[in-house]
Amino acid sequence: MSEPSPSGSEKIAHEEETPCRSCKVGRLGFCRFFKDVLPDAPAPFYMGRQSFLRRRTLYTQSSSIKHIHVVREGWAFRYMLSQDGRRQILSYQLPGEIISPSFLFSSQPQFAGQSLTKLETCVFDVELIRRECQQDPSFLDHVIATCLSEKEDYEMRLFELGRCRAEERLARLILYLESKQESMDLKANDRIQFPLTQQDIADTLGLTQVHVSRVLREFRERELILSRQGFLEIKDANALRELATGSL
Amino acid sequence: MSEPSPSGSEKIAHEEETPCRSCKVGRLGFCRFFKDVLPDAPAPFYMGRQSFLRRRTLYTQSSSIKHIHVVREGWAFRYMLSQDGRRQILSYQLPGEIISPSFLFSSQPQFAGQSLTKLETCVFDVELIRRECQQDPSFLDHVIATCLSEKEDYEMRLFELGRCRAEERLARLILYLESKQESMDLKANDRIQFPLTQQDIADTLGLTQVHVSRVLREFRERELILSRQGFLEIKDANALRELATGSL
DNA sequence: CGAGTACTTGAGACGCCTCAAAAAGGGTGG
DNA sequence: CCACCCTTTTTGAGGCGTCTCAAGTACTCG
């Protein structure tokens, strides 16, 4: 359970400063904006790279934020933790995504962030990026749009948690993660990455791990999905969409 | 069920153009920023006032947004509606608040908005405000901060819906609406406004109206609260906070 | 006073939870 | 490659919280 210091600059590797325009995740998520707007990106706010093992803390509720991370490889997630240990996962970040875009506007998080899998990030200096926002309106627009799209995700999730059954919640989560990977070009021939444990799913959907196990079994028995070791195959997308219906 | 056209400019009254600095809600919520940043506010983007009866639609998922409303008097709320009629209430707006601040960045809402009580609003032209944002960075900052604070509310609500029992959800909603009114100077001697029906509460907290009725009765019997006709008195704030505990 | 809306109460059902223990998987070192 | 450990998943039995249906009561407002 030992954790690397979240902002220990001695841990940041400076070798290999691939410019965004030739980076393998350069066309994904937020990196795309970097690339489009700033010809020399990631200069000048780039601080190097950092890697994390599985399930390592990137920041906590009490962290003061000086750096932001953009995912290069692997998955990260944000979550809230109550004092008595209940966890609610808020969102997942895939390659190309900023782990917490709102840090660019306010530095006091009310949630924590972890690596879900082995993770590699590009690290940027918050202050320098803020300054860039002030000078470059179209860059600022991208940052705002990123924050707002997270807000829209939250709205869908509120509907899910408040008004959907377990089956529906799970179907929607699977389809959500599929479409996210599809839109980010991370989907390889019908198989999507699915590194969540059942406990992660439970803490995302407001269920218990045991119940998630049962609903997943049902999905498998009905041949809606097929899952093994970190990947998931959607066998019957129409039936899944049927289950997820009621939304808009 | 007849509804006033949400953007019918012929319905907008232009008389009485109180400047924000002498408006009775001028120090509340977003209006405060208007007042501070723009000496001549609400000019030049002010379009007049509009009033709505109880439970009237201000905009729907398919509206294209040209105006934004700021509450002068009464309450409004935003909600999502599924095709089969399930409703999830997302947030409430009190005097001084923009009914949907994110309209200033993207015009296609994925939710709907209604008046909760009789409602009076100031109407502004979205395009003109956007232009102001481009020219006045500190005004833009306020707008962004407003959007982000809604996002933080959502994060708390996700924890509530995903990880709290009915009792805890209700306690948190009551305390939330209390502190909101307190911070907006709308609280009069221990009594807060509480115009929600039990169905509204249910659709906010992911419960049924029947169950809300029972939990409310319990709260009353335990002398935690005392409610009548649109108002609510918090009799035992400590016990309520105890119930809402687990959060952070 | 009547009509509609909101709230209360009861009985029974169901979805999801809790607890518990066993099985399966995955990683590591010998 | 196997033995071991730790994490994750599966399965069962029973209980609780919340839902559904339904009917009756209390508001509120014209």
Coordinates of C-alpha atoms (C1' of nucleotides) in Angstrom, one line a residue:
Chain A
M1 CA 0.0 0.0 0.0
S2 CA 3.0 2.3 -0.4
E3 CA 2.2 5.3 -2.6
P4 CA 4.5 7.4 -4.7
S5 CA 4.3 11.0 -3.7
P6 CA 1.7 12.5 -6.0
S7 CA 3.7 15.5 -6.9
G8 CA 7.2 14.5 -6.3
S9 CA 9.0 16.2 -9.1
E10 CA 12.0 13.9 -8.7
K11 CA 9.8 11.1 -10.0
I12 CA 9.1 12.9 -13.3
A13 CA 11.0 11.6 -16.2
H14 CA 12.1 14.2 -18.7
E15 CA 13.5 11.9 -21.4
E16 CA 11.6 11.4 -24.6
E17 CA 9.8 14.6 -25.0
T18 CA 7.6 13.6 -27.9
P19 CA 5.8 16.7 -29.2
C20 CA 2.1 16.3 -29.1
R21 CA 1.7 16.4 -32.9
S22 CA 3.7 13.1 -33.2
C23 CA 2.5 11.5 -30.0
K24 CA 0.5 8.3 -30.2
V25 CA -2.4 9.8 -28.2
G26 CA -2.1 13.2 -30.0
R27 CA -5.4 12.8 -31.8
L28 CA -7.3 11.6 -28.7
G29 CA -9.4 13.6 -26.3
F30 CA -7.9 16.7 -25.0
C31 CA -4.5 16.1 -26.6
R32 CA -6.2 16.9 -29.9
F33 CA -6.7 20.4 -28.7
F34 CA -3.2 20.7 -27.5
K35 CA -2.0 19.7 -30.8
D36 CA -4.3 21.9 -32.8
V37 CA -3.9 25.0 -30.9
L38 CA -0.3 25.0 -29.8
P39 CA 2.2 24.1 -32.5
D40 CA 5.0 23.5 -30.0
A41 CA 2.9 21.6 -27.5
P42 CA 3.6 20.3 -25.0
A43 CA 6.0 23.1 -24.5
P44 CA 6.2 25.3 -22.5
F45 CA 4.1 23.9 -19.6
Y46 CA 5.2 20.3 -19.9
M47 CA 6.8 18.9 -16.8
G48 CA 7.6 15.4 -18.0
R49 CA 6.0 12.1 -17.6
Q50 CA 5.0 10.0 -14.6
S51 CA 4.0 6.4 -14.3
F52 CA 1.9 4.8 -11.6
L53 CA 1.3 1.2 -10.7
R54 CA -2.3 -0.1 -10.5
R55 CA -4.5 1.6 -7.8
R56 CA -2.1 4.3 -6.8
T57 CA -3.4 7.6 -5.5
L58 CA -2.8 10.6 -7.7
Y59 CA -4.4 13.2 -5.4
T60 CA -6.8 13.2 -2.5
Q61 CA -9.5 15.5 -1.2
S62 CA -6.9 17.5 0.7
S63 CA -4.3 17.8 -2.0
S64 CA -3.4 21.2 -3.2
I65 CA -3.0 20.9 -6.9
K66 CA 0.0 22.2 -8.8
H67 CA 0.1 19.7 -11.6
I68 CA -2.5 18.2 -13.9
H69 CA -2.2 14.8 -15.5
V70 CA -3.1 13.8 -19.0
V71 CA -3.4 10.0 -19.6
R72 CA -1.0 8.6 -22.0
E73 CA -1.7 4.9 -21.3
G74 CA -4.0 3.0 -19.0
W75 CA -7.1 4.2 -17.1
A76 CA -7.6 6.5 -14.2
F77 CA -10.7 7.4 -12.2
R78 CA -12.0 9.9 -9.7
Y79 CA -14.1 9.1 -6.7
M80 CA -15.5 10.4 -3.5
L81 CA -14.9 8.7 -0.2
S82 CA -17.0 9.2 2.9
Q83 CA -15.5 8.9 6.4
D84 CA -17.1 5.6 7.0
G85 CA -15.5 4.2 3.8
R86 CA -18.3 4.3 1.3
R87 CA -16.9 5.0 -2.2
Q88 CA -18.7 6.6 -5.1
I89 CA -16.8 6.6 -8.4
L90 CA -17.5 9.7 -10.4
S91 CA -15.8 9.1 -13.8
Y92 CA -13.1 7.3 -15.7
Q93 CA -10.3 8.8 -17.8
L94 CA -8.9 7.1 -20.8
P95 CA -5.8 7.9 -23.0
G96 CA -5.9 11.5 -24.1
E97 CA -8.1 12.8 -21.3
I98 CA -7.2 15.2 -18.6
I99 CA -7.7 13.5 -15.3
S100 CA -9.4 16.4 -13.7
P101 CA -10.0 19.4 -16.1
S102 CA -11.6 21.5 -13.4
F103 CA -8.3 21.8 -11.6
L104 CA -7.6 24.4 -14.2
F105 CA -10.1 26.7 -12.6
S106 CA -10.1 25.7 -8.9
S107 CA -7.4 23.9 -7.1
Q108 CA -9.3 22.4 -4.1
P109 CA -10.7 19.1 -5.2
Q110 CA -13.5 17.6 -3.2
F111 CA -12.7 14.2 -4.6
A112 CA -9.8 11.9 -5.0
G113 CA -8.1 10.3 -8.0
Q114 CA -6.4 7.0 -8.6
S115 CA -4.9 4.9 -11.4
L116 CA -7.2 2.1 -12.3
T117 CA -4.6 0.2 -14.2
K118 CA -1.0 0.7 -14.7
L119 CA -0.9 4.3 -15.8
E120 CA 1.4 6.7 -17.7
T121 CA 0.7 10.4 -17.7
C122 CA 2.0 13.6 -19.1
V123 CA 2.3 16.1 -16.3
F124 CA 1.7 19.8 -16.8
D125 CA 2.0 22.9 -14.6
V126 CA -1.4 24.2 -13.7
E127 CA -0.2 27.8 -13.4
L128 CA 1.3 27.9 -16.8
I129 CA -1.7 26.4 -18.4
R130 CA -3.9 28.9 -16.7
R131 CA -1.8 31.6 -18.2
E132 CA -2.2 30.1 -21.6
C133 CA -6.0 30.1 -21.1
Q134 CA -5.9 33.8 -20.5
Q135 CA -3.9 34.5 -23.7
D136 CA -5.5 32.0 -26.0
P137 CA -9.3 32.2 -26.1
S138 CA -9.7 29.2 -28.4
F139 CA -7.7 27.1 -26.0
L140 CA -9.8 28.3 -23.1
D141 CA -12.9 27.3 -25.1
H142 CA -11.6 23.7 -25.4
V143 CA -10.9 23.6 -21.7
I144 CA -14.4 24.8 -20.9
A145 CA -16.0 22.5 -23.3
T146 CA -14.1 19.6 -21.7
C147 CA -15.4 20.6 -18.2
L148 CA -18.9 21.0 -19.5
S149 CA -19.0 17.6 -21.2
E150 CA -18.1 16.1 -17.9
K151 CA -21.0 17.9 -16.4
E152 CA -23.3 16.5 -19.0
D153 CA -22.0 13.0 -18.2
Y154 CA -22.9 13.7 -14.6
E155 CA -26.4 14.6 -15.6
M156 CA -26.9 11.3 -17.3
R157 CA -25.4 9.5 -14.3
L158 CA -27.8 11.2 -11.9
F159 CA -30.7 9.9 -14.0
E160 CA -29.2 6.5 -13.9
L161 CA -28.6 6.4 -10.2
G162 CA -31.9 8.0 -9.4
R163 CA -34.3 6.4 -11.8
C164 CA -32.9 3.2 -13.2
R165 CA -32.8 -0.5 -12.1
A166 CA -29.5 -2.4 -11.7
E167 CA -29.9 -4.1 -15.1
E168 CA -30.4 -0.7 -16.8
R169 CA -27.6 0.9 -15.0
L170 CA -25.2 -1.8 -16.0
A171 CA -26.3 -1.8 -19.6
R172 CA -25.8 1.9 -19.8
L173 CA -22.4 1.8 -18.2
I174 CA -21.2 -0.8 -20.7
L175 CA -22.6 1.1 -23.7
Y176 CA -21.1 4.3 -22.3
L177 CA -17.7 2.9 -22.0
E178 CA -18.0 1.3 -25.5
S179 CA -19.0 4.6 -27.2
K180 CA -16.3 6.4 -25.3
Q181 CA -13.7 4.0 -26.6
E182 CA -15.2 4.1 -30.1
S183 CA -15.1 7.9 -30.3
M184 CA -11.5 7.8 -29.1
D185 CA -10.5 5.1 -31.6
L186 CA -9.6 2.8 -28.8
K187 CA -12.0 0.0 -29.8
A188 CA -10.4 -3.0 -31.5
N189 CA -12.8 -5.3 -33.4
D190 CA -15.8 -5.5 -31.1
R191 CA -13.7 -6.0 -28.0
I192 CA -13.4 -3.1 -25.6
Q193 CA -11.1 -2.6 -22.7
F194 CA -12.9 -3.3 -19.5
P195 CA -10.4 -3.1 -16.6
L196 CA -13.0 -2.5 -13.9
T197 CA -13.5 -5.0 -11.1
Q198 CA -17.0 -5.8 -10.0
Q199 CA -16.4 -3.7 -6.9
D200 CA -15.5 -0.7 -9.2
I201 CA -18.7 -1.3 -11.2
A202 CA -20.7 -1.5 -7.9
D203 CA -19.2 1.8 -6.6
T204 CA -20.0 3.4 -10.0
L205 CA -23.6 2.3 -10.2
G206 CA -24.6 2.5 -6.5
L207 CA -24.9 -1.3 -6.1
T208 CA -23.0 -4.0 -4.1
Q209 CA -20.3 -6.2 -5.7
V210 CA -22.4 -9.3 -5.0
H211 CA -25.4 -7.9 -6.9
V212 CA -23.2 -6.8 -9.8
S213 CA -21.9 -10.3 -10.1
R214 CA -25.4 -11.7 -10.4
V215 CA -26.5 -9.2 -13.0
L216 CA -23.3 -9.8 -15.0
R217 CA -24.0 -13.5 -14.9
E218 CA -27.5 -12.9 -16.3
F219 CA -26.1 -10.8 -19.1
R220 CA -23.7 -13.6 -19.9
E221 CA -26.4 -16.2 -19.8
R222 CA -28.5 -14.2 -22.1
E223 CA -25.5 -13.8 -24.4
L224 CA -25.5 -10.1 -24.3
I225 CA -21.9 -9.8 -23.4
L226 CA -18.8 -12.0 -23.1
S227 CA -16.1 -10.9 -20.7
R228 CA -12.7 -12.1 -19.8
Q229 CA -9.5 -10.6 -18.2
G230 CA -9.8 -7.0 -18.6
F231 CA -11.8 -7.0 -21.9
L232 CA -15.4 -7.2 -22.8
E233 CA -17.2 -8.2 -26.0
I234 CA -20.6 -6.9 -26.8
K235 CA -22.5 -9.8 -28.3
D236 CA -25.9 -8.2 -28.6
A237 CA -25.8 -4.5 -28.7
N238 CA -29.4 -4.1 -29.7
A239 CA -30.6 -6.0 -26.7
L240 CA -28.3 -4.0 -24.5
R241 CA -29.7 -0.8 -25.9
E242 CA -33.2 -2.1 -25.4
L243 CA -32.3 -2.5 -21.7
A244 CA -30.8 0.9 -21.5
T245 CA -33.9 2.4 -23.0
G246 CA -36.0 4.9 -21.2
S247 CA -33.2 7.4 -21.5
L248 CA -32.9 10.1 -24.0
Chain B
M1 CA -51.5 23.0 -19.2
S2 CA -51.2 25.9 -21.6
E3 CA -47.6 27.2 -21.6
P4 CA -46.3 30.6 -22.4
S5 CA -43.9 30.5 -25.3
P6 CA -40.5 30.3 -23.7
S7 CA -38.9 32.8 -25.9
G8 CA -41.8 34.9 -27.1
S9 CA -40.4 38.4 -27.0
E10 CA -43.8 39.9 -27.0
K11 CA -44.3 38.5 -23.6
I12 CA -41.3 40.3 -22.1
A13 CA -42.1 43.3 -20.1
H14 CA -39.8 46.2 -20.5
E15 CA -41.1 48.6 -17.9
E16 CA -39.3 49.0 -14.6
E17 CA -35.7 48.5 -15.7
T18 CA -34.2 48.5 -12.3
P19 CA -30.4 48.6 -12.6
C20 CA -28.8 45.6 -10.9
R21 CA -27.0 47.7 -8.3
S22 CA -30.3 48.8 -6.9
C23 CA -32.2 45.6 -7.5
K24 CA -33.5 43.7 -4.5
V25 CA -31.7 40.5 -5.6
G26 CA -28.6 42.4 -6.7
R27 CA -26.4 41.0 -4.0
L28 CA -27.5 37.4 -4.5
G29 CA -25.9 34.6 -6.5
F30 CA -24.9 35.5 -9.9
C31 CA -26.5 39.0 -9.9
R32 CA -23.7 40.0 -7.5
F33 CA -21.2 39.5 -10.3
F34 CA -23.3 41.4 -12.7
K35 CA -23.4 44.2 -10.3
D36 CA -19.7 44.2 -9.4
V37 CA -18.3 43.8 -12.9
L38 CA -20.7 45.8 -15.0
P39 CA -21.6 49.3 -13.7
D40 CA -24.5 49.7 -16.1
A41 CA -25.9 46.2 -15.7
P42 CA -28.2 44.8 -16.8
A43 CA -27.6 46.9 -19.9
P44 CA -26.8 46.2 -22.6
F45 CA -27.9 42.5 -22.8
Y46 CA -31.1 42.9 -20.8
M47 CA -34.2 41.9 -22.7
G48 CA -36.8 42.6 -20.0
R49 CA -38.7 40.5 -17.5
Q50 CA -40.9 37.5 -17.7
S51 CA -43.2 35.9 -15.3
F52 CA -44.5 32.3 -15.2
L53 CA -47.2 30.6 -13.2
R54 CA -46.3 27.5 -11.2
R55 CA -45.0 24.5 -13.1
R56 CA -44.6 26.2 -16.5
T57 CA -42.0 25.0 -18.9
L58 CA -39.1 27.4 -19.6
Y59 CA -37.3 25.2 -22.1
T60 CA -37.1 21.5 -23.1
Q61 CA -34.5 19.1 -24.3
S62 CA -35.2 20.2 -27.9
S63 CA -35.3 24.0 -27.3
S64 CA -32.7 26.0 -29.0
I65 CA -31.6 28.6 -26.5
K66 CA -31.4 32.3 -27.3
H67 CA -32.2 33.7 -23.9
I68 CA -31.1 32.9 -20.4
H69 CA -33.2 33.6 -17.3
V70 CA -32.0 34.8 -13.9
V71 CA -34.5 34.3 -11.1
R72 CA -35.9 37.4 -9.5
E73 CA -38.5 35.8 -7.4
G74 CA -39.6 32.2 -6.8
W75 CA -37.9 28.9 -7.6
A76 CA -37.1 27.1 -10.8
F77 CA -35.6 23.6 -11.4
R78 CA -34.0 21.6 -14.1
Y79 CA -34.8 17.9 -14.8
M80 CA -34.4 15.1 -17.2
L81 CA -37.3 13.2 -18.5
S82 CA -37.1 9.7 -20.0
Q83 CA -39.4 8.6 -22.8
D84 CA -41.4 6.4 -20.4
G85 CA -42.0 9.3 -18.1
R86 CA -39.4 8.9 -15.3
R87 CA -38.2 12.2 -14.1
Q88 CA -34.9 13.1 -12.4
I89 CA -34.6 16.5 -10.9
L90 CA -31.1 17.8 -11.3
S91 CA -31.0 21.1 -9.4
Y92 CA -33.0 24.0 -8.0
Q93 CA -32.6 27.7 -8.8
L94 CA -33.3 30.4 -6.2
P95 CA -33.4 34.2 -6.6
G96 CA -30.2 35.6 -8.1
E97 CA -29.3 32.4 -9.8
I98 CA -29.0 31.7 -13.5
I99 CA -31.4 29.0 -14.4
S100 CA -28.9 27.3 -16.6
P101 CA -25.4 28.8 -16.7
S102 CA -24.0 26.3 -19.2
F103 CA -26.3 27.7 -21.9
L104 CA -23.7 30.5 -22.1
F105 CA -21.3 27.9 -23.6
S106 CA -23.5 25.4 -25.4
S107 CA -27.0 26.0 -26.6
Q108 CA -28.3 22.4 -26.9
P109 CA -29.7 21.4 -23.5
Q110 CA -30.1 17.7 -22.7
F111 CA -32.5 18.6 -19.9
A112 CA -35.7 20.6 -19.4
G113 CA -36.4 23.5 -17.1
Q114 CA -39.6 24.6 -15.2
S115 CA -40.8 27.0 -12.7
L116 CA -41.4 25.4 -9.4
T117 CA -43.4 28.2 -7.9
K118 CA -44.7 31.4 -9.4
L119 CA -41.6 32.8 -11.0
E120 CA -40.3 36.1 -12.2
T121 CA -37.1 36.2 -14.2
C122 CA -34.8 38.7 -15.9
V123 CA -34.2 37.7 -19.4
F124 CA -30.9 38.1 -21.2
D125 CA -29.6 37.7 -24.7
V126 CA -27.2 34.8 -24.8
E127 CA -25.2 36.1 -27.7
L128 CA -24.6 39.4 -26.1
I129 CA -23.5 37.9 -22.8
R130 CA -21.1 35.6 -24.7
R131 CA -19.6 38.6 -26.3
E132 CA -19.2 40.2 -22.9
C133 CA -17.4 37.1 -21.7
Q134 CA -14.9 37.4 -24.5
Q135 CA -14.2 41.0 -23.6
D136 CA -14.2 40.8 -19.9
P137 CA -12.1 38.0 -18.4
S138 CA -13.2 38.6 -14.9
F139 CA -16.9 38.3 -15.9
L140 CA -16.0 35.1 -17.7
D141 CA -14.3 33.8 -14.6
H142 CA -17.6 34.3 -12.7
V143 CA -19.5 32.5 -15.3
I144 CA -17.1 29.6 -15.2
A145 CA -17.1 29.5 -11.5
T146 CA -20.9 29.3 -11.5
C147 CA -20.9 26.4 -13.9
L148 CA -18.2 24.6 -11.9
S149 CA -20.0 25.0 -8.6
E150 CA -23.0 23.3 -10.2
K151 CA -20.7 20.5 -11.2
E152 CA -19.5 20.1 -7.6
D153 CA -23.1 20.0 -6.5
Y154 CA -23.6 17.1 -8.9
E155 CA -20.7 15.3 -7.4
M156 CA -22.2 15.5 -4.0
R157 CA -25.5 14.3 -5.4
L158 CA -23.9 11.3 -7.2
F159 CA -22.6 10.2 -3.8
E160 CA -26.0 10.7 -2.3
L161 CA -27.9 8.7 -4.9
G162 CA -25.2 6.0 -5.2
R163 CA -24.3 5.5 -1.6
C164 CA -26.9 6.9 0.8
R165 CA -30.1 5.6 2.4
A166 CA -33.4 7.4 2.0
E167 CA -33.0 9.0 5.5
E168 CA -29.6 10.3 4.7
R169 CA -30.6 11.6 1.3
L170 CA -33.5 13.5 2.7
A171 CA -31.4 14.9 5.6
R172 CA -28.8 16.1 3.1
L173 CA -31.3 17.7 0.8
I174 CA -32.9 19.6 3.7
L175 CA -29.5 20.8 4.9
Y176 CA -28.4 21.6 1.4
L177 CA -31.4 23.8 0.8
E178 CA -31.0 25.4 4.2
S179 CA -27.4 26.3 3.6
K180 CA -28.2 27.6 0.1
Q181 CA -30.8 29.9 1.5
E182 CA -28.6 30.9 4.3
S183 CA -25.7 31.8 2.0
M184 CA -28.1 33.8 -0.1
D185 CA -29.6 35.6 2.8
L186 CA -33.0 34.2 2.1
K187 CA -33.4 32.5 5.4
A188 CA -35.8 34.2 7.9
N189 CA -35.5 33.2 11.5
D190 CA -35.0 29.4 11.3
R191 CA -37.7 28.9 8.7
I192 CA -36.7 28.2 5.2
Q193 CA -38.7 28.2 2.1
F194 CA -39.6 24.7 1.0
P195 CA -41.9 24.7 -2.0
L196 CA -41.2 21.1 -3.1
T197 CA -43.9 18.6 -3.2
Q198 CA -43.2 15.1 -2.0
Q199 CA -43.1 14.0 -5.6
D200 CA -40.4 16.6 -6.3
I201 CA -38.4 15.4 -3.4
A202 CA -38.8 11.8 -4.6
D203 CA -37.7 12.7 -8.1
T204 CA -34.7 14.5 -6.7
L205 CA -33.6 11.7 -4.4
G206 CA -34.4 8.7 -6.5
L207 CA -37.2 7.5 -4.3
T208 CA -41.0 7.2 -4.6
Q209 CA -43.4 9.8 -3.3
V210 CA -44.9 7.2 -0.9
H211 CA -41.6 6.5 0.7
V212 CA -40.7 10.2 1.0
S213 CA -44.0 10.6 2.9
R214 CA -43.0 8.0 5.4
V215 CA -39.5 9.3 5.9
L216 CA -40.8 12.8 6.4
R217 CA -43.3 11.5 9.0
E218 CA -40.5 9.9 10.9
F219 CA -38.5 13.1 10.8
R220 CA -41.5 14.9 12.2
E221 CA -42.1 12.3 14.9
R222 CA -38.5 12.5 15.9
E223 CA -38.9 16.3 16.0
L224 CA -36.1 16.9 13.6
I225 CA -38.2 19.2 11.4
L226 CA -41.6 20.9 11.3
S227 CA -43.2 21.6 8.0
R228 CA -46.2 23.4 6.7
Q229 CA -47.4 25.0 3.5
G230 CA -44.3 25.7 1.6
F231 CA -42.0 26.3 4.6
L232 CA -39.9 24.1 6.8
E233 CA -38.4 24.6 10.2
I234 CA -35.3 22.8 11.2
K235 CA -35.9 21.8 14.9
D236 CA -32.8 19.7 15.5
A237 CA -30.0 20.6 13.1
N238 CA -27.5 18.5 15.0
A239 CA -29.5 15.3 14.7
L240 CA -30.0 16.1 11.0
R241 CA -26.3 16.6 10.5
E242 CA -25.7 13.3 12.3
L243 CA -28.0 11.6 9.9
A244 CA -26.3 13.2 6.9
T245 CA -22.9 12.2 8.3
G246 CA -20.7 9.9 6.3
S247 CA -20.2 12.6 3.8
L248 CA -17.3 14.9 3.5
Chain C
dC1 C1' -68.7 24.3 -1.7
dG2 C1' -66.7 21.5 -5.2
dA3 C1' -62.7 19.8 -7.8
dG4 C1' -58.3 19.0 -8.3
dT5 C1' -53.9 18.2 -6.2
dA6 C1' -51.1 16.6 -2.5
dC7 C1' -50.5 13.7 1.3
dT8 C1' -51.3 9.5 4.4
dT9 C1' -51.7 4.8 5.5
dG10 C1' -51.9 -0.2 4.9
dA11 C1' -50.7 -4.7 2.9
dG12 C1' -47.9 -7.3 0.2
dA13 C1' -44.2 -8.0 -3.2
dC14 C1' -39.6 -7.5 -5.1
dG15 C1' -35.0 -5.8 -5.7
dC16 C1' -31.1 -5.4 -3.7
dC17 C1' -28.3 -6.0 0.6
dT18 C1' -25.8 -8.6 4.2
dC19 C1' -23.2 -12.2 5.8
dA20 C1' -20.6 -16.1 4.8
dA21 C1' -17.9 -19.5 2.7
dA22 C1' -16.0 -21.6 -1.2
dA23 C1' -14.1 -21.4 -5.9
dA24 C1' -11.4 -19.3 -9.3
dG25 C1' -8.0 -16.3 -11.1
dG26 C1' -3.4 -13.9 -11.2
dG27 C1' 1.0 -12.8 -9.7
dT28 C1' 5.4 -14.0 -7.4
dG29 C1' 9.2 -16.5 -5.9
dG30 C1' 11.5 -20.8 -5.4
Chain D
dC1 C1' 6.4 -25.2 -13.5
dC2 C1' 4.5 -25.6 -9.2
dA3 C1' 3.2 -23.8 -4.7
dC4 C1' 1.6 -20.2 -2.4
dC5 C1' -0.8 -16.0 -1.4
dC6 C1' -3.9 -12.4 -2.3
dT7 C1' -7.5 -10.6 -4.9
dT8 C1' -11.6 -11.2 -7.3
dT9 C1' -15.7 -13.8 -8.4
dT10 C1' -19.4 -17.0 -7.5
dT11 C1' -23.1 -18.9 -5.0
dG12 C1' -26.5 -19.5 -1.2
dA13 C1' -29.8 -18.2 2.4
dG14 C1' -32.1 -14.9 4.7
dG15 C1' -33.5 -10.1 5.8
dC16 C1' -34.4 -5.3 5.0
dG17 C1' -35.5 -1.1 2.5
dT18 C1' -38.0 0.5 -0.8
dC19 C1' -41.6 -0.1 -4.3
dT20 C1' -46.4 -1.0 -6.0
dC21 C1' -51.1 -0.8 -5.8
dA22 C1' -55.0 1.1 -3.7
dA23 C1' -58.0 3.6 -1.0
dG24 C1' -58.9 7.2 2.0
dT25 C1' -58.0 11.9 3.9
dA26 C1' -56.5 16.6 3.9
dC27 C1' -55.3 20.5 1.7
dT28 C1' -55.9 24.7 -1.7
dC29 C1' -58.0 27.7 -4.6
dG30 C1' -61.4 29.4 -7.3

